[in-house]
Coordinates of C-alpha atoms and ligand atoms in Angstrom, one line a residue:
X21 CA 32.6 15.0 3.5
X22 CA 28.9 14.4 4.0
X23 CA 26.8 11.6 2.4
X24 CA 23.8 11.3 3.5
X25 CA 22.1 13.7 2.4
X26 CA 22.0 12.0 -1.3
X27 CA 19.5 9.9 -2.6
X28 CA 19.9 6.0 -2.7
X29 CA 20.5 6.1 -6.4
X30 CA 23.4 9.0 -5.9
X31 CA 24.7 7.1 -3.2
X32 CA 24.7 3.5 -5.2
X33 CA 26.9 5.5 -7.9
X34 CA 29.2 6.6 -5.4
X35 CA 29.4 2.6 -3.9
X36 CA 30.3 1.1 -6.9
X37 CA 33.0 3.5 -7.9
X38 CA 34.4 3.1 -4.3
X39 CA 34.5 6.8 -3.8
X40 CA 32.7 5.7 -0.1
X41 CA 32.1 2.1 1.5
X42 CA 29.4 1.3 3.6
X43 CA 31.3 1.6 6.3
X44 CA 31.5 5.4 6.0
X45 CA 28.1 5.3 5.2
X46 CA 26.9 3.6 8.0
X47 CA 29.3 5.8 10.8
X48 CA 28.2 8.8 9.3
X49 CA 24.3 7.9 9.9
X50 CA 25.3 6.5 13.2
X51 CA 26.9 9.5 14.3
X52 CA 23.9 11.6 12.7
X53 CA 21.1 9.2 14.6
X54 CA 23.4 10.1 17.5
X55 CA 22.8 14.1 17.7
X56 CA 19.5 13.6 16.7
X57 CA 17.3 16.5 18.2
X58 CA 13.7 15.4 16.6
X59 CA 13.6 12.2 19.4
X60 CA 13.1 10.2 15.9
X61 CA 14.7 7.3 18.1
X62 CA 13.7 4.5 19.9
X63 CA 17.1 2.7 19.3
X64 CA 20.3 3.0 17.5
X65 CA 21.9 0.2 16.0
X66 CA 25.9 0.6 16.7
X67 CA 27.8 -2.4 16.9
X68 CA 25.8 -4.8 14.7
X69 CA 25.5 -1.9 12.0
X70 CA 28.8 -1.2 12.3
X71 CA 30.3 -4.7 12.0
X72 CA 28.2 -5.7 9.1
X73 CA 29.3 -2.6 6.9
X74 CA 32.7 -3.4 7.8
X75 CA 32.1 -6.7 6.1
X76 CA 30.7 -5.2 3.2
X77 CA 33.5 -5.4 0.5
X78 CA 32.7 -5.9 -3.1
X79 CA 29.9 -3.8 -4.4
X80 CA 27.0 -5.1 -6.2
X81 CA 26.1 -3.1 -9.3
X82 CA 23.0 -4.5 -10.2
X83 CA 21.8 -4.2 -6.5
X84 CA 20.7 -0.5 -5.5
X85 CA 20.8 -1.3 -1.9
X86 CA 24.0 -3.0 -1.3
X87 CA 25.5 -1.1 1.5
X88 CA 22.7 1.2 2.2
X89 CA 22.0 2.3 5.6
X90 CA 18.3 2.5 6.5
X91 CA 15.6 2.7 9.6
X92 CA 13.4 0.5 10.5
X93 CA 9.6 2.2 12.3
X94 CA 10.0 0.3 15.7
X95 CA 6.5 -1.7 15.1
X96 CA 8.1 -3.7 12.5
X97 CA 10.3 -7.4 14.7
X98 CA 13.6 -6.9 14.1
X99 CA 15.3 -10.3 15.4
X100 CA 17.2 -9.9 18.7
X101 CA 17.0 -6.0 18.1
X102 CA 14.5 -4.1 20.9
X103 CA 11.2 -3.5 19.2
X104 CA 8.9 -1.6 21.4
X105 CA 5.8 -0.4 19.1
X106 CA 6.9 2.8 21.3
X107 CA 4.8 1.4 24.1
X108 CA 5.5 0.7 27.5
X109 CA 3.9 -2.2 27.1
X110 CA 6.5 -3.8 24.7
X111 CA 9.5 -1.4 26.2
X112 CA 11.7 -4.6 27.1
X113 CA 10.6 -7.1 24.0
X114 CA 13.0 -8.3 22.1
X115 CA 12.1 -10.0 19.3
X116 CA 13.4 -13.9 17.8
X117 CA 12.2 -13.5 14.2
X118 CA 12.3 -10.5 11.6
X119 CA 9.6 -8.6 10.0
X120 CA 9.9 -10.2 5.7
X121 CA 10.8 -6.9 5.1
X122 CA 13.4 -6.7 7.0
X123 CA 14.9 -9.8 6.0
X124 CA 14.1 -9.1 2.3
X125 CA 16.5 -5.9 3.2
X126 CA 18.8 -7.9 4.9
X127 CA 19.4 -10.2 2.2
X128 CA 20.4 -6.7 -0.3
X129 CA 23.2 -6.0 2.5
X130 CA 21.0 -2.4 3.2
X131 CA 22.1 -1.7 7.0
X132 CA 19.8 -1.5 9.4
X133 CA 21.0 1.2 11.5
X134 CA 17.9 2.0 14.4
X135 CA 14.4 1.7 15.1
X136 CA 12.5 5.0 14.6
X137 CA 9.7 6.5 17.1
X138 CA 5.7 6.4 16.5
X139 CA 2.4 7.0 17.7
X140 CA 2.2 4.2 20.2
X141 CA 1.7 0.8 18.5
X142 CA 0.7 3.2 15.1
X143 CA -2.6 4.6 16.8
X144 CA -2.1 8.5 16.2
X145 CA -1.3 11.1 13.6
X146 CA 0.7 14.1 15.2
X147 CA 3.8 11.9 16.7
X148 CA 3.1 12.6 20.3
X149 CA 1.5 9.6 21.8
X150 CA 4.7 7.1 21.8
X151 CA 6.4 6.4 25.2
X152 CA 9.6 8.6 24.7
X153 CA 7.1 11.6 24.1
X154 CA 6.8 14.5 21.3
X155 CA 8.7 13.8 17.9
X156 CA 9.9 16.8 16.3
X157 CA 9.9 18.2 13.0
X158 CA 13.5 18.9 11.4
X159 CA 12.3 21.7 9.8
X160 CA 11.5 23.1 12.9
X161 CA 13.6 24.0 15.7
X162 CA 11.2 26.0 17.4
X163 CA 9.1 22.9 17.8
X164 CA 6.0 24.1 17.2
X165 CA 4.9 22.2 14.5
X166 CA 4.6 19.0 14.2
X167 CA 5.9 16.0 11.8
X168 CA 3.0 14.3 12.0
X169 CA 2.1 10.5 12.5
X170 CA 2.3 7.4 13.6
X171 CA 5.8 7.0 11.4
X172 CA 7.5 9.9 12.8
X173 CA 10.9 9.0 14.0
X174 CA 11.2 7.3 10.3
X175 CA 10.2 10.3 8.9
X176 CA 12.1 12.6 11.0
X177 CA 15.3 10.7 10.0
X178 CA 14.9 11.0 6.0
X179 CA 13.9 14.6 6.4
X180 CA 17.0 15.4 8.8
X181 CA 19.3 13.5 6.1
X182 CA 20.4 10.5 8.5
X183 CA 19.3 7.8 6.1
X184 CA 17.9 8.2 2.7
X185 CA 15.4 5.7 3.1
X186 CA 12.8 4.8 6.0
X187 CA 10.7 2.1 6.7
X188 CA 7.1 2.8 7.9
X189 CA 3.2 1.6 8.0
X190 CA -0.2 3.2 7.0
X191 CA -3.2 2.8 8.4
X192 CA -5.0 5.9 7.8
X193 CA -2.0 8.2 6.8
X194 CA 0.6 7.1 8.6
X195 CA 3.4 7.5 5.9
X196 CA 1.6 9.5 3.8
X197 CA 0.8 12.7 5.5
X198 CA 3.8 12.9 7.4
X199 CA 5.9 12.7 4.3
X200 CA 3.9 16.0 3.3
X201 CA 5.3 17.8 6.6
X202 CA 8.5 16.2 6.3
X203 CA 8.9 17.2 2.1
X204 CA 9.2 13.4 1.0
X205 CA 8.1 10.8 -0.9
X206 CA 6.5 8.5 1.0
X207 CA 4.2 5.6 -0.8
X208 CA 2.2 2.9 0.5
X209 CA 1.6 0.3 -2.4
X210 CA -1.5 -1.5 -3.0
X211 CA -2.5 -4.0 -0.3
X212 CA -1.0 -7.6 -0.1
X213 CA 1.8 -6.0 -2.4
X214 CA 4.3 -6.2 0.7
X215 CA 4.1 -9.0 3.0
X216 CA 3.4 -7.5 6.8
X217 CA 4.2 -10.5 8.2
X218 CA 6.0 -9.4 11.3
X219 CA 4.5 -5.7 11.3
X220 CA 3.0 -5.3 14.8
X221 CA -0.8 -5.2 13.4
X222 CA -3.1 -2.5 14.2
X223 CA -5.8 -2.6 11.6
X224 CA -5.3 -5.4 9.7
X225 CA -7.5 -4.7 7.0
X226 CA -6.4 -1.4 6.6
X227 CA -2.6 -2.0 7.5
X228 CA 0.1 -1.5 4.7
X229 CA 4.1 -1.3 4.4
X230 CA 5.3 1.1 3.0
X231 CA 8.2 3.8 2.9
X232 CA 9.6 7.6 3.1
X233 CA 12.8 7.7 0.4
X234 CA 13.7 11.5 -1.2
X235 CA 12.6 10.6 -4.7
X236 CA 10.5 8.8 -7.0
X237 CA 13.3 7.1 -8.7
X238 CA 14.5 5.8 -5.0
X239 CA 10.6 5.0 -4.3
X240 CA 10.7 2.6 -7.4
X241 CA 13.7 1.0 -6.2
X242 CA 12.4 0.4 -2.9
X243 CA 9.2 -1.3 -4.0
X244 CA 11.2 -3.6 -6.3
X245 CA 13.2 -4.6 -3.2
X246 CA 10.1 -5.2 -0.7
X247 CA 7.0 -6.5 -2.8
X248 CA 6.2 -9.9 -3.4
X249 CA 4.4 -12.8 -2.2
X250 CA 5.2 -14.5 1.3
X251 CA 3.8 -17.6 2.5
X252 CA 4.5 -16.0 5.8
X253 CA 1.5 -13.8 5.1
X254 CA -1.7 -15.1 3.8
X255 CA -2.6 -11.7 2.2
X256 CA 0.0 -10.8 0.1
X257 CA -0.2 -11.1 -3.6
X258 CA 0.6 -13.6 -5.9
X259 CA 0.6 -11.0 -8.7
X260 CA 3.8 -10.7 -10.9
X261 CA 6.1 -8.2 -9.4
X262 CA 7.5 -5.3 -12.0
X263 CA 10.3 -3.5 -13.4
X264 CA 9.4 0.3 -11.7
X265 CA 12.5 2.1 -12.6
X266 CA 12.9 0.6 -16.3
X267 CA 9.7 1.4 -16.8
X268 CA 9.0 5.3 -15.7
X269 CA 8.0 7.5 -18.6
X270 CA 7.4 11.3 -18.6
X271 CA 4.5 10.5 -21.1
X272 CA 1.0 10.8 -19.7
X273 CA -0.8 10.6 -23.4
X274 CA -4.3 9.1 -22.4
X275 CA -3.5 9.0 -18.5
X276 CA -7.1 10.7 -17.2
X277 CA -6.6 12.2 -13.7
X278 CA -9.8 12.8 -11.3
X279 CA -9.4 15.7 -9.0
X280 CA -12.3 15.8 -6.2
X281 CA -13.6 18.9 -6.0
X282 CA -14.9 18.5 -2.7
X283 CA -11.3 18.2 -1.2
X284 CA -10.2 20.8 -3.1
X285 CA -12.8 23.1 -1.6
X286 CA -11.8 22.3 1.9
X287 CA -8.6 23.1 1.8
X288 CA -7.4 25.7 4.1
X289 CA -4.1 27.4 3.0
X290 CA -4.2 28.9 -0.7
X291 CA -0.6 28.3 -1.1
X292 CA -1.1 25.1 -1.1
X293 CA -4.1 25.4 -4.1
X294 CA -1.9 27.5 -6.2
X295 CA 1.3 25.2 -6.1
X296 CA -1.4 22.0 -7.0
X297 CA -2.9 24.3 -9.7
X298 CA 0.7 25.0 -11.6
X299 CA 1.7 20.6 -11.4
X300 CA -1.8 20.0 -12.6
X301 CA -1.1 22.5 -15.4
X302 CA 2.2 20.8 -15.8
X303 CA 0.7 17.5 -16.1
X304 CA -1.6 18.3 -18.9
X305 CA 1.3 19.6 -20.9
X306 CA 2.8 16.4 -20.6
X307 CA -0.2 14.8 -22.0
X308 CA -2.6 13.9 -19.0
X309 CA -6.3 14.6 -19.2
X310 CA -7.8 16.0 -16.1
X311 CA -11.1 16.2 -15.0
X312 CA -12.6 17.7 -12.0
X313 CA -15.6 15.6 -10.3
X314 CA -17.9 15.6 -7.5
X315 CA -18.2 13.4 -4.8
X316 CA -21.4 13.5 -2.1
X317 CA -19.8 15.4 0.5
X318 CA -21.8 13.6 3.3
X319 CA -19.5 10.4 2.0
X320 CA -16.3 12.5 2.4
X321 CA -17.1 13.7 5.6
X322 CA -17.9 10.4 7.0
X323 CA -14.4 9.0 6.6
X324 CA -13.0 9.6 9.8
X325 CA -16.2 8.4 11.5
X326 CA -15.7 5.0 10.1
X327 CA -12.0 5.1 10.1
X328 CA -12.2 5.4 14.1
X329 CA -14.8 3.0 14.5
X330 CA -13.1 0.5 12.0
X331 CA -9.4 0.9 13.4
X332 CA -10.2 0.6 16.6
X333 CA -12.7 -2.2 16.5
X334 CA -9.8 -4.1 14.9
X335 CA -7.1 -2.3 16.7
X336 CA -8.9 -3.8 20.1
X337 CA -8.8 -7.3 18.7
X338 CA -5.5 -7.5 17.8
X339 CA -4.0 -6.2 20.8
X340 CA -5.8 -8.3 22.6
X341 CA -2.5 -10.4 23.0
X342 CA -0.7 -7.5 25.3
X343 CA -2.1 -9.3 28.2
X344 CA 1.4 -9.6 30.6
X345 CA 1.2 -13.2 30.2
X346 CA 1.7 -13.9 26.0
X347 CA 3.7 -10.6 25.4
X348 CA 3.6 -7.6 27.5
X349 CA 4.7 -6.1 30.6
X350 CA 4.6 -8.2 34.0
X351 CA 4.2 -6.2 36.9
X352 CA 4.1 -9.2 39.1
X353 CA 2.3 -9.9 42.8
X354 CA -0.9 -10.7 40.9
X355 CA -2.9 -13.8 42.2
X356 CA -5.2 -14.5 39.4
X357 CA -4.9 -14.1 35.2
X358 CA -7.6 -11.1 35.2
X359 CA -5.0 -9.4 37.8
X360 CA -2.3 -9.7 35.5
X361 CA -3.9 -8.6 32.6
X362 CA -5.3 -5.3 34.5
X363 CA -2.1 -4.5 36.1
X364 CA 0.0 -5.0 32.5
X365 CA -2.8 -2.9 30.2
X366 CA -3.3 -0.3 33.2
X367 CA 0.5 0.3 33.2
X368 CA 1.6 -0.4 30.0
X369 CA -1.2 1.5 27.8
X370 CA -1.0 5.0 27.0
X371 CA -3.9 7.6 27.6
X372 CA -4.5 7.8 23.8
X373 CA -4.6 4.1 23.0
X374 CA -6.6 3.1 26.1
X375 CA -9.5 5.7 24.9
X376 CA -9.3 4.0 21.1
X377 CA -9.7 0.6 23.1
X378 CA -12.4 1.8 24.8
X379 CA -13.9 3.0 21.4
X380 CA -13.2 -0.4 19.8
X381 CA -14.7 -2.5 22.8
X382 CA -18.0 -0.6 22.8
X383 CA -18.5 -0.5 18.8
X384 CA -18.0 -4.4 19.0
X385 CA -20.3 -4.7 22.2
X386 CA -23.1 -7.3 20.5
X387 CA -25.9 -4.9 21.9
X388 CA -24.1 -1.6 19.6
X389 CA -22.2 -3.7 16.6
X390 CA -25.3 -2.9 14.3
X391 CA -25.4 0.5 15.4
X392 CA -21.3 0.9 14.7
X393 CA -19.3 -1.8 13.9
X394 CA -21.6 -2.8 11.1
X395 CA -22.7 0.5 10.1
X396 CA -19.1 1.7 10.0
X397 CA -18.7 -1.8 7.2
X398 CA -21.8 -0.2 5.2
X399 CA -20.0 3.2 5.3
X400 CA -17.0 2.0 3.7
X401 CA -18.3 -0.5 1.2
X402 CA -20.5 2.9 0.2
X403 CA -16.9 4.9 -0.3
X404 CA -14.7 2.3 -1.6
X405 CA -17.6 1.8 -4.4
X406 CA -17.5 4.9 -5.0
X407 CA -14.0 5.4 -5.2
X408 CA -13.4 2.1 -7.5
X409 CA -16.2 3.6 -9.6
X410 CA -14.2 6.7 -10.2
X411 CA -11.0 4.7 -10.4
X412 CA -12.9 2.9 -13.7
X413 CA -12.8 6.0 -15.5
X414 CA -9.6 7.6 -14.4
X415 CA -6.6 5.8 -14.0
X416 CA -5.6 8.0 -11.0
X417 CA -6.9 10.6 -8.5
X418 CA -5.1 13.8 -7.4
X419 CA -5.1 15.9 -4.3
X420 CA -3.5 18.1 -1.9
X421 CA -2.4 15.8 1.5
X422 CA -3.2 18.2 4.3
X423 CA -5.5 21.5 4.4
X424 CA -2.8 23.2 6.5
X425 CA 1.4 23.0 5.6
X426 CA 1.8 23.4 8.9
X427 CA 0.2 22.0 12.2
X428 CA 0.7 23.2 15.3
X429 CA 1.4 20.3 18.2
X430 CA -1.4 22.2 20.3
X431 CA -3.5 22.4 17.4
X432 CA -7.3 23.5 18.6
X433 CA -8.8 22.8 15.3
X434 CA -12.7 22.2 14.8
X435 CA -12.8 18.5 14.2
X436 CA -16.3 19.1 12.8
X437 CA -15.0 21.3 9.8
X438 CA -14.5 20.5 6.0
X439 CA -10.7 21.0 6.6
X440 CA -10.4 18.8 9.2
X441 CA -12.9 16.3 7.9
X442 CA -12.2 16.5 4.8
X443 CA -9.1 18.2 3.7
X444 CA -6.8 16.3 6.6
X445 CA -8.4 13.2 6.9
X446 CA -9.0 11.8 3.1
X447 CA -6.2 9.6 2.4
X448 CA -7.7 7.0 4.4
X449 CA -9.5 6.1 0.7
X450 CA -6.8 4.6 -0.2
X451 CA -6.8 2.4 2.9
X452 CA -10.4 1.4 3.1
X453 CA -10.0 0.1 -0.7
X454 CA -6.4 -0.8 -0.8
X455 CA -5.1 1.0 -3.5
X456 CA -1.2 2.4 -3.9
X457 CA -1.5 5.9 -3.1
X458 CA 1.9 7.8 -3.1
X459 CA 2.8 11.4 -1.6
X460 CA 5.6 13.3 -3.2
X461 CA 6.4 17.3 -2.5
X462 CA 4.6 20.2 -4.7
X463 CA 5.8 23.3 -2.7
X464 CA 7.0 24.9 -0.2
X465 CA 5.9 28.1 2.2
X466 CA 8.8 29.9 4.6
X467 CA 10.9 26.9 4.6
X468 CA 8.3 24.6 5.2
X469 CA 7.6 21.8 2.6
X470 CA 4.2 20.0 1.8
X471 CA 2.7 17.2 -0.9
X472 CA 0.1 16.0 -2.7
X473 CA -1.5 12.6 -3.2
X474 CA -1.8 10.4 -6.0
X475 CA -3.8 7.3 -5.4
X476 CA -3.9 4.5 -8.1
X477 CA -5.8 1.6 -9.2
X478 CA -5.3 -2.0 -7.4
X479 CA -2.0 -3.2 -8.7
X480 CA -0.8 -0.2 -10.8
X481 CA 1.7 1.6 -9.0
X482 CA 3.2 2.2 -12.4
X483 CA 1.4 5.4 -13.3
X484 CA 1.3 6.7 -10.1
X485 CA 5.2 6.4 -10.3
X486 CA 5.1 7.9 -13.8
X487 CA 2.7 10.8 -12.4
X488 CA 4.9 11.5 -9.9
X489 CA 8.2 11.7 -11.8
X490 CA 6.5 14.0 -14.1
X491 CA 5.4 16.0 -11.2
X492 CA 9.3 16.0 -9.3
X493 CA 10.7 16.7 -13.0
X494 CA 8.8 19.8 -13.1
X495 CA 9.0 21.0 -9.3
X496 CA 12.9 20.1 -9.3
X497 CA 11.8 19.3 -4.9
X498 CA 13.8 15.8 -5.9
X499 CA 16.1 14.8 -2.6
X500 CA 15.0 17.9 -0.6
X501 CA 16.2 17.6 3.3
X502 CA 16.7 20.1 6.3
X503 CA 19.9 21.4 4.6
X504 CA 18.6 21.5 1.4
X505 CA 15.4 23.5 2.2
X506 CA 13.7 25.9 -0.1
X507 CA 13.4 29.3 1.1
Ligands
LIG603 N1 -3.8 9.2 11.9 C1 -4.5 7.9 11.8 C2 -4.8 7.4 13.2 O1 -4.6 8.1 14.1 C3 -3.6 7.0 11.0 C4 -2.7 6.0 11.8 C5 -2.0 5.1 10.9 O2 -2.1 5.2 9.6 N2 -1.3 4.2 11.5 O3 -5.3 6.3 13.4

């Protein structure tokens, strides 16, 4: 009999009737994380996993999680467990505190049962730049196509049906558009909703946790488990944490929806336009008023321009501490501090990451900082205005994720087109203004799944859950997985 390829809420039902324990659970997923093909893994969990189901004995009804196995994205400290930001820099670190999140899952009994792959220390989209290589995409076996990034192993795992839930981060995209080529929900709340203390940082002010589950129902759940203040975390949010699940409703009476035309129009594949076009027309019949608007294109097109300048300007700050000598690599023979610190970064950076320091360091260089790390500030006060204007009138804004349902590891896209520019890079709104934006599967084409966006006001995850159920309701792509593709 096989589990996991159920949601959290199927498998919960299952728990407290004691048709499975969490010890089944948790062997299954270890035996799945075991013949793993997509290279999702940086680490499997066995004995500790194992033991801790086994001690798992009386289910808790009112607690969804009880029992659950899960993943972790290896950038997020996981006490004594290796946590290696999938960098050669961090390959032996072994951390002596865990990540809130993981603790605030420890404390529902979920089992932590590996740390998943990324884009080295979260700086990438396509799930190639980490130390163990490419990461594949389940639905793929040809492995052309890529999963996308940086939370790739985590969403590798949900996708393949090893766990039903996945722990991840977004700093641009990072769990949003890989839950489009994976066929899941995958939802970053608003930021200072989740406590990132003990997330490795990469952009702090663009950094969120967040999380791939199968459903919107299980999305919900998830959010009621993780948010909340931490004094651990001087940016999370003192605002009153909610209900999700008792509150979804299929009624949208007097929900306005915004759809940018702009992103619309640089959308590559048509499949993609015509599956939006039938949940937007399944929205309105449930009561949701849309409205299509226009954004300056020149302020859509110069989101990934201050994105890169912007995350790597912080990411070069906050790394700063891989030096070989507070955390890092030590190569040893060095004679001096500067020797350390070359010999650690020169062998324990990546290509990929090295160039976005290199980015960083000259944006922040006092003779270019007006030029690009404060011009790059103005650029995104300009958008998030913007945005927040729109989000004034509509209470939520809708949009394909990607411009392509498929990409191609050896992609040789135009980087200067709309699709590129526009269509593939625009989630990062939701970063530069921290607002909940949430991903969820419209269609699919050959096999292949994709999703759309829905990104909220500050604080209201509510009807962007509500939006989404309506959405799931109607598609029916609720708990889809490799073995449960669409044809
Ligand atoms: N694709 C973006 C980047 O390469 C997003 C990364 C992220 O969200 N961690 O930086």
């Amino acid at each position: 009999m096989k589990y996991l390829d159920k949601t959290i809420q199927e498998l919960h039902a299952l728990l407290v009737k004691k048709e499975v324990t969490p010890y089944d659970l948790v062997c299954e997923a270890i035996q799945r994380a075991k013949e793993d093909k997509n290279n999702a893994f940086e680490t499997i969990v066995e004995e500790e996993a194992i033991a801790y189901a086994k001690s798992l004995k009386e289910p808790e009804e009112d607690n969804l999680f009880w029992g659950i196995p899960y993943v972790a994205k290896d950038n997020f400290s996981t006490k004594g467990i290796l946590t290696t930001g999938s960098s050669d820099i961090l390959k032996d670190y072994v951390p002596v505190f865990d990540a809130t999140v993981i603790e605030k899952l420890k404390a529902k009994k979920a089992v932590l049962i590996g740390k998943t792959t990324l884009d080295e220390l979260a700086m990438g989209g396509t799930g190639t730049s980490g130390h163990k290589g490419k990461t594949f995409n389940p639905y793929d076996p040809t492995h052309t196509y890529m999963i996308g990034g940086s939370s790739c192993g985590s969403a590798a795992s949900v996708a393949a049906g090893i766990v039903p839930f996945a722990l991840g981060s977004d700093t641009g995209d990072s769990i949003r558009k890989p839950a489009s080529y994976a066929g899941l929900v995958g939802m970053k709340p608003t930021w200072g909703r989740i406590s990132r203390y003990g997330l490795f940082p990469f952009a702090p002010s663009m950094d969120h946790v967040g999380y791939f589950t199968r459903s919107i129902f299980d999305a919900c759940s998830a959010l009621e488990v993780l948010e909340g203040y931490d004094p651990k975390d001087m940016t999370s949010s003192k605002k009153e944490t909610k209900n999700y699940r008792k509150a979804l409703s299929t009624d949208l009476k007097n929900i306005k929806i915004a759809v940018i035309k702009e992103i619309l129009e640089s959308v590559e594949d048509q499949k993609i336009l015509d599956d939006f076009a039938k949940t937007r027309n399944y929205l309105e019949s449930c009561g949701a008023e849309f409205q299509e608007i226009s954004v300056d294109k020149s302020l859509l097109t110069a989101i990934f321009g201050t994105y890169f300048v912007l995350s790597c300007s912080e990411a070069t700050s906050n790394n700063a501490n891989l030096d070989g000598i507070k955390f890092g690599l030590r190569i040893g023979g060095e004679k001096t501090y500067q020797e350390v610190m070359m010999n650690a970064r020169t062998k324990g950076f990546g290509e990929f990451i090295k160039r976005r320091f290199v980015i960083g360091s000259y944006s922040l260089f006092k003779e270019n900082q007006d030029e690009l790390f404060l011009l790059a500030q103005k650029a995104r006060r300009i958008i998030v205005n913007k945005i927040n204007e729109i989000l004034k009138e509509y209470h939520a804004i809708y949009s394909p994720c990607v411009g392509r349902i498929r990409n191609p590891f050896d992609s040789q896209e135009d980087r200067l087109s709309d699709n590129y520019l526009i269509a593939e890079n625009h989630l990062a709104l939701a970063n530069f203004a921290g607002l909940p934006s949430l991903s969820l599967p419209i269609g699919t084409d050959d096999g292949f799944p994709f999703d759309a966006n829905l990104t909220g006001r500050a604080f209201d995850e509510q009807t962007i859950f509500n939006i989404g159920w309506c959405i799931e309701k109607y598609t029916g792509l609720e708990n889809l997985s490799v073995e449960r593709r669409v044809k």
